[in-house]
Coordinates of C-alpha atoms in Angstrom, one line a residue:
M1 CA 28.3 -133.5 49.5
V2 CA 31.5 -132.5 51.0
E3 CA 33.5 -136.1 52.1
F4 CA 36.1 -136.5 53.9
K5 CA 38.7 -139.6 54.2
S6 CA 38.7 -140.2 57.7
P7 CA 35.8 -138.6 59.7
W8 CA 37.4 -139.2 62.8
T9 CA 39.9 -137.0 64.3
R10 CA 41.3 -136.3 67.6
Q11 CA 39.8 -133.0 68.2
L12 CA 36.7 -134.6 67.1
I13 CA 37.3 -137.7 69.5
L14 CA 38.5 -135.1 72.5
T15 CA 35.5 -132.7 72.0
T16 CA 33.2 -135.2 72.2
F17 CA 34.5 -136.6 75.2
V18 CA 34.8 -133.4 77.2
A19 CA 31.2 -132.4 76.5
C20 CA 30.1 -136.2 77.6
L21 CA 32.2 -135.3 81.0
G22 CA 28.8 -133.0 81.7
S23 CA 26.3 -136.3 81.3
I24 CA 28.3 -138.3 83.0
Q25 CA 28.1 -135.7 86.1
Y26 CA 24.3 -135.6 85.4
G27 CA 23.9 -139.4 85.8
Y28 CA 26.5 -139.7 88.3
H29 CA 24.4 -136.6 90.6
M30 CA 20.9 -137.9 90.0
A31 CA 21.8 -141.5 91.5
E32 CA 24.4 -140.6 94.4
L33 CA 21.7 -141.0 97.2
N34 CA 20.2 -144.3 96.3
A35 CA 22.8 -146.7 98.3
P36 CA 23.7 -144.5 101.1
E37 CA 20.4 -143.1 101.6
A38 CA 20.3 -145.5 104.7
V39 CA 23.3 -144.6 106.4
M40 CA 23.3 -140.9 105.8
S41 CA 19.9 -140.2 106.9
C42 CA 20.9 -141.9 110.3
R43 CA 17.9 -144.8 109.8
K44 CA 20.9 -147.9 109.4
S45 CA 24.3 -148.1 110.6
I46 CA 27.2 -149.9 108.4
P47 CA 30.9 -149.3 110.4
G48 CA 33.4 -148.4 107.7
G49 CA 36.5 -148.9 109.0
G50 CA 38.7 -150.3 112.7
T51 CA 38.3 -147.2 114.3
D52 CA 35.8 -144.8 115.9
Y53 CA 34.0 -142.1 113.3
D54 CA 35.8 -139.5 115.3
Q55 CA 38.6 -140.5 114.3
T56 CA 38.2 -140.2 110.6
W57 CA 39.2 -136.1 108.7
F58 CA 35.2 -135.8 108.6
G59 CA 34.7 -136.6 112.5
R60 CA 38.0 -134.2 113.3
H61 CA 36.6 -131.8 111.5
H62 CA 33.0 -131.6 113.4
Y63 CA 31.4 -132.6 110.2
N64 CA 28.2 -135.0 111.7
Q65 CA 28.2 -138.9 111.1
C66 CA 24.8 -138.9 109.6
I67 CA 21.6 -136.1 109.1
P68 CA 18.8 -137.6 110.7
M69 CA 15.7 -137.6 108.1
E70 CA 12.3 -138.9 107.6
S71 CA 11.3 -140.5 104.2
K72 CA 9.7 -137.4 103.1
D73 CA 12.7 -135.6 103.6
I74 CA 14.5 -138.3 101.6
G75 CA 11.9 -137.4 99.0
M76 CA 12.5 -133.6 99.1
A77 CA 16.4 -133.9 98.8
T78 CA 15.9 -136.6 95.7
S79 CA 13.4 -134.6 93.9
I80 CA 15.1 -131.4 94.8
F81 CA 17.5 -132.3 91.9
S82 CA 14.7 -132.0 89.5
I83 CA 13.8 -128.4 90.2
G84 CA 17.5 -127.5 90.0
G85 CA 17.0 -129.3 86.4
L86 CA 14.2 -127.3 85.6
I87 CA 15.9 -123.9 86.0
G88 CA 18.7 -124.8 84.5
S89 CA 17.3 -126.2 81.3
V90 CA 15.2 -123.1 81.3
F91 CA 18.3 -120.9 81.2
A92 CA 20.7 -122.9 79.4
S93 CA 19.4 -121.8 75.6
S94 CA 20.3 -118.3 76.3
L95 CA 23.6 -119.1 77.9
S96 CA 24.7 -121.4 75.2
D97 CA 23.4 -119.0 72.4
K98 CA 25.1 -115.7 74.1
L99 CA 28.2 -117.3 75.6
G100 CA 28.5 -120.1 73.1
R101 CA 28.4 -124.0 73.8
K102 CA 31.9 -123.8 75.4
G103 CA 31.7 -121.1 77.3
S104 CA 28.4 -122.4 79.1
S105 CA 29.9 -125.6 79.6
F106 CA 32.4 -123.7 81.6
I107 CA 29.0 -122.6 83.8
N108 CA 27.8 -126.0 83.7
S109 CA 31.0 -127.4 85.1
S110 CA 31.2 -124.4 87.8
F111 CA 27.3 -125.3 89.1
F112 CA 28.5 -128.8 89.6
I113 CA 31.8 -127.9 91.3
L114 CA 29.7 -125.9 93.7
G115 CA 27.0 -128.3 94.5
S116 CA 29.1 -131.2 95.3
L117 CA 31.2 -129.3 97.8
V118 CA 28.2 -128.4 99.1
L119 CA 26.4 -131.7 99.7
T120 CA 29.9 -133.2 100.4
F121 CA 30.2 -130.8 103.7
A122 CA 26.5 -130.5 104.5
N123 CA 25.7 -130.7 108.2
S124 CA 21.7 -130.7 107.9
L125 CA 19.0 -131.1 105.8
S126 CA 18.5 -128.1 104.3
V127 CA 22.5 -127.5 103.1
L128 CA 21.9 -131.2 101.9
I129 CA 18.8 -129.6 99.8
L130 CA 20.6 -126.0 98.6
G131 CA 23.5 -128.8 97.4
R132 CA 21.5 -130.7 95.5
L133 CA 19.6 -127.8 93.7
I134 CA 22.9 -126.6 92.9
A135 CA 24.1 -129.4 91.2
G136 CA 20.4 -130.2 89.3
I137 CA 21.0 -126.7 88.1
G138 CA 24.3 -127.6 86.6
A139 CA 22.5 -130.9 85.4
G140 CA 20.2 -129.0 83.4
T141 CA 22.0 -126.9 81.5
S142 CA 24.3 -129.7 80.9
I143 CA 22.0 -131.8 79.2
V144 CA 20.9 -129.3 77.2
V145 CA 24.1 -128.0 75.7
T146 CA 25.9 -131.7 75.8
P147 CA 24.0 -132.9 72.3
L148 CA 23.8 -129.8 71.0
L149 CA 27.5 -129.3 70.9
I150 CA 28.2 -133.1 70.1
N151 CA 25.5 -132.5 67.1
E152 CA 27.1 -129.4 65.8
I153 CA 30.5 -130.8 65.4
S154 CA 29.3 -134.4 64.2
P155 CA 30.2 -135.3 60.7
V156 CA 26.2 -136.7 59.0
N157 CA 27.2 -140.3 59.1
L158 CA 28.5 -140.2 62.2
R159 CA 25.7 -137.7 64.1
G160 CA 23.8 -140.7 65.0
F161 CA 26.0 -142.8 66.8
L162 CA 28.2 -139.7 68.7
G163 CA 24.6 -138.4 69.6
S164 CA 24.2 -141.8 71.1
M165 CA 26.8 -141.1 73.6
N166 CA 25.0 -138.6 75.7
Q167 CA 22.6 -141.7 76.9
V168 CA 26.0 -143.8 77.1
S169 CA 27.7 -141.2 79.4
I170 CA 24.1 -140.7 81.3
N171 CA 24.4 -144.0 82.3
I172 CA 28.5 -144.4 83.3
G173 CA 27.7 -142.1 85.7
I174 CA 24.5 -143.7 87.6
L175 CA 26.9 -146.7 87.3
L176 CA 29.9 -145.2 88.4
T177 CA 28.0 -144.1 91.4
Q178 CA 26.9 -147.6 92.1
L179 CA 30.4 -149.4 92.0
L180 CA 31.8 -146.5 94.5
A181 CA 28.9 -147.4 96.7
L182 CA 29.9 -150.9 96.8
S183 CA 32.9 -149.5 98.9
W184 CA 31.9 -146.3 100.3
A185 CA 28.1 -146.4 101.4
N186 CA 29.1 -146.5 105.5
D187 CA 29.1 -144.6 108.3
F188 CA 32.4 -143.1 107.5
Q189 CA 32.8 -143.0 103.8
W190 CA 29.5 -142.0 102.3
R191 CA 30.7 -138.6 102.2
L192 CA 33.5 -139.4 99.7
L193 CA 30.8 -140.6 97.0
L194 CA 29.5 -136.8 97.4
L195 CA 33.0 -135.5 97.1
I196 CA 33.6 -137.2 93.7
G197 CA 31.3 -135.2 92.4
F198 CA 34.0 -131.8 92.8
F199 CA 36.7 -133.5 91.0
L200 CA 34.5 -134.4 88.1
G201 CA 33.6 -131.3 88.0
L202 CA 37.1 -130.2 88.1
I203 CA 38.3 -132.2 85.8
N204 CA 35.4 -131.2 83.3
F205 CA 36.4 -127.6 83.6
I206 CA 39.8 -127.4 83.0
S207 CA 39.2 -130.1 79.9
F208 CA 37.3 -127.3 78.3
F209 CA 40.4 -125.2 77.7
F210 CA 41.7 -127.9 75.7
V211 CA 38.4 -127.6 73.1
Y212 CA 37.3 -125.1 70.4
E213 CA 34.1 -123.3 70.5
S214 CA 31.3 -125.1 68.3
P215 CA 31.7 -123.8 64.4
K216 CA 28.4 -123.8 63.9
W217 CA 27.8 -121.0 66.7
L218 CA 30.9 -118.9 65.0
V219 CA 29.1 -119.0 61.8
K220 CA 26.2 -118.1 63.6
N221 CA 27.8 -114.8 65.1
N222 CA 29.7 -114.2 62.1
N223 CA 33.2 -115.5 63.3
L224 CA 33.5 -117.4 59.9
D225 CA 37.3 -117.2 59.5
H226 CA 37.5 -118.5 63.2
A227 CA 35.1 -121.3 62.3
K228 CA 36.8 -122.4 59.4
F229 CA 40.1 -123.1 61.5
V230 CA 37.7 -124.6 64.1
L231 CA 36.0 -126.7 61.6
H232 CA 39.5 -128.3 59.9
K233 CA 40.8 -129.2 63.2
I234 CA 37.7 -131.1 63.7
R235 CA 37.5 -132.4 60.2
G236 CA 40.6 -132.9 59.6
G237 CA 41.6 -133.8 56.1
N238 CA 42.2 -130.4 53.5
K239 CA 41.5 -126.8 54.5
S240 CA 39.6 -126.4 51.1
D241 CA 37.4 -129.4 52.1
S242 CA 36.0 -127.6 55.8
D243 CA 35.8 -123.8 54.2
F244 CA 33.6 -125.7 51.4
E245 CA 31.0 -127.2 54.1
I246 CA 31.2 -123.8 56.0
E247 CA 30.3 -122.3 52.5
E248 CA 27.4 -124.2 51.8
W249 CA 26.2 -123.5 55.2
L250 CA 26.2 -120.5 54.7
A251 CA 24.7 -120.3 50.9
H252 CA 21.9 -122.3 51.8
K253 CA 21.1 -120.0 55.3
N254 CA 21.3 -117.1 52.5
T255 CA 18.8 -118.7 50.5
S256 CA 16.8 -119.8 53.4
N257 CA 16.8 -115.8 54.4
T258 CA 16.2 -114.8 51.1
S259 CA 13.0 -116.5 50.6
N260 CA 12.0 -115.5 54.4
A261 CA 11.8 -112.2 53.2
N262 CA 10.3 -112.1 50.0
N263 CA 7.8 -114.1 51.2
T264 CA 6.7 -112.5 54.9
N265 CA 3.3 -110.7 55.3
N266 CA 2.4 -108.2 58.0
T267 CA 2.3 -110.8 60.3
G268 CA 5.2 -112.1 60.0
T269 CA 4.7 -115.3 58.3
S270 CA 4.5 -116.3 54.7
N271 CA 1.2 -117.9 52.4
T272 CA 3.3 -118.1 49.3
P273 CA 5.5 -121.4 48.7
V274 CA 9.1 -121.0 49.7
N275 CA 11.6 -121.4 46.7
Q276 CA 13.7 -124.9 47.1
S277 CA 16.8 -124.5 46.0
E278 CA 18.9 -127.4 45.1
N279 CA 21.8 -126.4 48.1
A280 CA 18.8 -127.4 50.5
N281 CA 19.5 -131.0 50.1
E282 CA 23.1 -130.5 50.8
S283 CA 23.0 -128.1 54.0
D284 CA 23.3 -128.6 57.4
N285 CA 20.2 -129.0 59.6
L286 CA 21.4 -126.6 62.0
L287 CA 22.0 -123.5 59.3
V288 CA 18.5 -123.8 57.7
G289 CA 14.7 -123.0 58.1
D290 CA 15.4 -119.6 60.2
S291 CA 12.6 -118.3 61.7
V292 CA 10.7 -116.0 59.9
S293 CA 9.3 -113.9 62.6
T294 CA 13.4 -113.3 63.2
A295 CA 14.8 -113.9 60.1
N296 CA 17.3 -110.6 60.8
S297 CA 18.0 -112.1 64.1
N298 CA 20.8 -115.1 65.5
F299 CA 18.1 -116.3 67.5
V300 CA 14.7 -117.3 68.6
S301 CA 13.1 -116.4 71.8
F302 CA 11.7 -119.4 74.5
S303 CA 8.3 -117.2 74.0
D304 CA 8.6 -117.4 70.2
Y305 CA 9.2 -121.2 70.0
I306 CA 6.3 -121.9 72.3
T307 CA 3.6 -119.6 70.9
S308 CA 4.4 -119.4 67.1
S309 CA 3.0 -121.8 64.6
H310 CA 6.4 -121.9 62.6
Y311 CA 7.6 -124.5 64.9
I312 CA 4.8 -126.4 65.1
K313 CA 6.1 -130.0 64.0
S314 CA 9.3 -129.6 66.0
K315 CA 7.2 -128.9 69.5
I316 CA 4.5 -131.6 68.4
V317 CA 7.9 -134.1 68.1
V318 CA 9.7 -132.9 70.8
T319 CA 7.3 -133.1 73.4
G320 CA 6.2 -136.8 72.3
I321 CA 9.5 -138.2 72.4
M322 CA 10.7 -136.6 75.5
T323 CA 7.4 -137.1 77.6
G324 CA 7.1 -140.6 76.2
Q325 CA 10.6 -141.6 77.1
Q326 CA 9.9 -141.0 80.6
F327 CA 5.9 -142.2 80.9
C328 CA 7.3 -145.3 79.2
G329 CA 8.8 -146.2 82.7
I330 CA 12.1 -146.5 82.5
N331 CA 12.7 -144.5 86.1
S332 CA 10.5 -147.0 87.6
I333 CA 13.2 -149.4 87.0
I334 CA 16.4 -146.8 88.0
F335 CA 14.9 -144.8 90.5
Y336 CA 13.3 -148.1 92.7
G337 CA 14.3 -150.9 90.6
V338 CA 16.0 -152.4 93.7
S339 CA 12.5 -152.2 96.0
V340 CA 10.4 -153.9 92.7
I341 CA 12.7 -156.5 92.6
A342 CA 13.2 -156.8 96.1
T343 CA 9.2 -158.0 96.2
I344 CA 10.2 -161.4 95.0
L345 CA 14.0 -161.5 95.4
P346 CA 14.7 -159.1 98.4
Q347 CA 18.3 -161.4 98.5
Y348 CA 19.4 -160.0 95.2
A349 CA 18.0 -157.3 94.4
V350 CA 20.9 -154.8 94.9
T351 CA 23.1 -157.2 92.4
V352 CA 20.4 -157.7 89.7
N353 CA 20.3 -153.9 90.0
C354 CA 23.9 -153.3 89.5
V355 CA 23.7 -156.0 86.7
I356 CA 20.7 -153.9 84.8
S357 CA 23.3 -150.5 85.4
I358 CA 26.0 -152.4 83.9
L359 CA 23.6 -154.1 80.9
N360 CA 22.3 -150.2 80.1
V361 CA 26.1 -148.8 79.4
I362 CA 27.1 -151.9 77.6
V363 CA 23.6 -152.2 75.4
T364 CA 23.3 -148.6 74.7
F365 CA 27.0 -148.3 73.7
L366 CA 26.8 -150.8 71.1
S367 CA 23.4 -149.7 69.9
G368 CA 25.0 -146.6 68.6
T369 CA 26.1 -147.5 65.6
L370 CA 22.5 -149.0 64.7
V371 CA 21.2 -145.6 64.6
D372 CA 23.3 -144.6 61.6
R373 CA 22.8 -148.0 59.9
L374 CA 19.2 -148.9 60.5
G375 CA 17.2 -145.5 61.5
R376 CA 16.0 -143.5 64.0
K377 CA 12.6 -144.2 63.6
P378 CA 12.7 -148.3 63.5
L379 CA 14.9 -148.1 66.2
L380 CA 12.2 -146.0 68.4
V381 CA 9.2 -148.2 67.0
S382 CA 11.3 -151.3 67.5
S383 CA 12.1 -150.5 71.1
G384 CA 8.8 -148.9 71.8
S385 CA 7.5 -152.3 71.1
I386 CA 9.7 -154.8 73.3
M387 CA 9.4 -152.2 76.2
G388 CA 5.4 -152.8 76.2
V389 CA 5.9 -156.3 75.7
S390 CA 8.6 -156.4 78.9
C391 CA 6.2 -154.1 80.8
L392 CA 3.1 -157.1 80.5
L393 CA 6.0 -159.5 81.4
I394 CA 7.1 -157.7 84.4
G395 CA 3.6 -157.0 85.8
F396 CA 2.5 -160.6 85.6
A397 CA 5.9 -161.9 87.2
I398 CA 5.5 -159.5 89.9
I399 CA 1.9 -160.4 90.5
Y400 CA 2.1 -164.2 90.2
S401 CA 5.6 -164.1 91.8
K402 CA 7.7 -165.3 88.8
S403 CA 11.0 -164.4 90.2
I404 CA 12.9 -165.5 86.8
L405 CA 10.9 -164.0 84.6
V406 CA 11.1 -160.5 86.3
V407 CA 14.3 -160.9 86.0
I408 CA 14.4 -161.7 82.7
A409 CA 11.5 -159.2 81.6
T410 CA 13.6 -156.5 83.2
F411 CA 16.9 -157.3 81.4
S412 CA 14.6 -157.1 77.8
Y413 CA 13.5 -153.7 78.7
I414 CA 16.4 -152.6 79.6
I415 CA 18.3 -153.8 76.1
A416 CA 15.3 -152.3 74.4
F417 CA 15.7 -149.1 76.3
A418 CA 19.0 -148.6 75.3
T419 CA 18.5 -149.3 71.5
G420 CA 16.2 -146.6 71.2
V421 CA 14.0 -144.5 73.5
G422 CA 16.8 -144.2 75.1
P423 CA 19.9 -142.7 73.2
I424 CA 17.7 -141.4 70.4
P425 CA 15.1 -138.4 71.7
F426 CA 17.9 -135.9 72.3
L427 CA 19.4 -136.7 69.7
L428 CA 15.8 -136.0 67.2
I429 CA 15.4 -132.7 69.1
S430 CA 18.2 -131.0 66.4
E431 CA 17.1 -132.8 63.3
V432 CA 13.7 -132.1 63.6
T433 CA 13.8 -128.0 64.4
Q434 CA 15.2 -124.9 62.5
L435 CA 18.3 -123.5 63.0
K436 CA 17.3 -120.2 65.1
A437 CA 15.1 -122.7 67.3
T438 CA 17.7 -125.5 68.2
S439 CA 19.1 -124.7 71.0
I440 CA 15.6 -123.5 72.3
A441 CA 14.1 -126.6 71.4
Q442 CA 16.8 -128.7 72.9
S443 CA 15.6 -126.2 76.1
Y444 CA 12.1 -126.8 75.9
G445 CA 12.4 -130.7 75.3
T446 CA 14.9 -131.4 78.5
I447 CA 12.0 -129.2 80.3
M448 CA 9.3 -131.7 79.2
N449 CA 11.8 -134.5 80.1
W450 CA 12.5 -132.9 83.8
L451 CA 8.3 -132.6 84.2
A452 CA 7.8 -136.4 83.1
T453 CA 10.8 -137.6 85.3
F454 CA 9.4 -135.7 88.1
M455 CA 5.9 -136.9 87.2
V456 CA 7.1 -140.5 87.1
G457 CA 9.6 -140.2 90.1
Y458 CA 6.9 -138.8 92.4
L459 CA 3.5 -140.7 91.4
F460 CA 5.3 -144.2 90.7
P461 CA 5.4 -145.4 94.5
I462 CA 1.9 -144.1 95.3
I463 CA 0.4 -145.8 92.4
N464 CA 2.5 -149.2 93.3
D465 CA 1.3 -149.0 97.0
K466 CA -1.8 -149.4 95.6
I467 CA -1.9 -151.7 92.4
G468 CA 1.4 -153.4 92.8
G469 CA 2.2 -154.8 89.5
Y470 CA -0.7 -153.8 87.9
V471 CA 1.1 -150.6 87.1
Y472 CA 3.6 -152.0 84.6
Y473 CA 0.2 -152.7 82.6
L474 CA -0.2 -148.8 82.4
F475 CA 3.5 -148.5 81.2
A476 CA 2.6 -151.1 78.8
V477 CA -0.6 -149.0 77.2
I478 CA 1.8 -145.7 77.4
C479 CA 4.5 -148.0 75.2
A480 CA 1.8 -148.9 72.8
C481 CA 0.8 -145.5 72.4
F482 CA 4.4 -143.9 72.2
V483 CA 4.9 -146.4 69.2
C484 CA 1.8 -145.3 67.1
F485 CA 3.3 -141.5 67.7
V486 CA 6.7 -142.2 66.2
Y487 CA 5.1 -144.7 63.5
Y488 CA 2.6 -141.9 62.3
Y489 CA 4.4 -138.1 63.7
I490 CA 7.9 -138.6 63.8
P491 CA 10.5 -138.3 60.0
E492 CA 13.0 -140.3 59.5
T493 CA 16.1 -138.2 59.6
K494 CA 18.6 -141.0 58.9
G495 CA 21.2 -139.3 56.5
K496 CA 19.1 -135.8 56.1
K497 CA 21.0 -133.1 56.1
S498 CA 18.9 -130.4 56.2
Y499 CA 15.6 -129.3 57.7
F500 CA 14.4 -129.5 54.2
D501 CA 15.5 -132.9 53.9
V502 CA 13.7 -133.9 56.6
W503 CA 10.1 -132.1 56.8
G504 CA 10.2 -131.6 53.2
T505 CA 9.6 -127.7 53.7
H506 CA 11.4 -125.0 55.1
D507 CA 8.5 -124.6 57.1
D508 CA 8.0 -120.9 55.7
D509 CA 4.2 -121.1 55.0
V510 CA 1.7 -120.2 58.1
H511 CA -0.8 -123.0 57.4
E512 CA 1.1 -126.0 58.8
R513 CA 1.0 -129.2 56.9
R514 CA 0.1 -132.3 58.8
L515 CA 3.0 -133.9 60.2
E516 CA 4.3 -136.5 57.5

């Protein structure tokens, strides 16, 4: 195994930070309409200064003080963001494969910039919806590319911590919106909340000029000289060390492809065991396990990933963790936390919700070190279990009006989510997937996550109106199912450097074994 004196380099930190700006924007846009919803929809008036609106910059340039909207209109403007996210997720993998992680990130930032401008200067519901759709496309693309780029530049011993920064950044974006809303959620300044998204996108766009392309993407595209140069910049230390690391990637990739070619039958799959070379234990997981059906191409199509049994292990894990993350009920708190808490603590609901966001950011950040120390699987099991118990307590507290208990249970739920179920799923995708399918798997997983988010966001208020706090008993059952799924079907990936290390096979055999 290649070891370096210090894994922390200026270029590694800079690239991770720049990549995470996309996730910050994702969180920001997801929550940007929550606080100013009442004033921007003309349902409530909160004066923002000592002058008339017509004397403000927006007023003088004939932008409406508010946009008349009914509840269904607000729902459409909010939920269309998820549709944009779905669209972005579908095209994200192909963009990142063709243009590179850096090249596709320029496109992400452009969508954020354009969407924010459309939102800021919207004078009608239709234009507001268009802006949300455009921003959603940027978010959907970004949430695929960001964890992929971070994983591809991270040393093995820092992969868990750096990977968790994706979720931390999303939470920072949500918190940033809420903090700014304390001052700007009024008649005069709500458009400034939307304009901040423009500046975030512009900063992100410019900052990508100061980072390098993913070295693994460069290797996949046979640009070895530049890949060695970039990896040395990211890793530091002796250039010979980074050169040797790339040689290890190539050695095992070639071994895997040779094995595929020798064992492939006329259906494009293999019926004989693969050679298990010693290099398998020393190779990076993003450069092994190439698809037999695409052994002579660089990438896997979305349809191949969906239909081929070659990726069955990856599909089961990705589907389970990405939908489970949402079905455990987190967005019932993120989207509707104020209204839920307001049922028994109306005067403190906004304050409690703000504290929840701060707590989420802090715990998610601190838990990043636990991912590599304790492992992915133990954290997912313990996190999901505590979330399930917390859901039972939240439901009980709401039903029987136990105000202190609902606050304590909600805090424990958020802490548990932030230590496992929140950050780990996005990190886990590329660790359980073969090289040629990593970006496709990331895209597929994000689509599943968007669909589950939409379902929870749409169905929760309907079910909550009918059964009240008992809805959290339903979330508790789902949490229990999620824990069982993790325990029996997800392998531990801590410290594993290759697909072979994780699964014990290259999956060249069409007859897939049961998940270990």
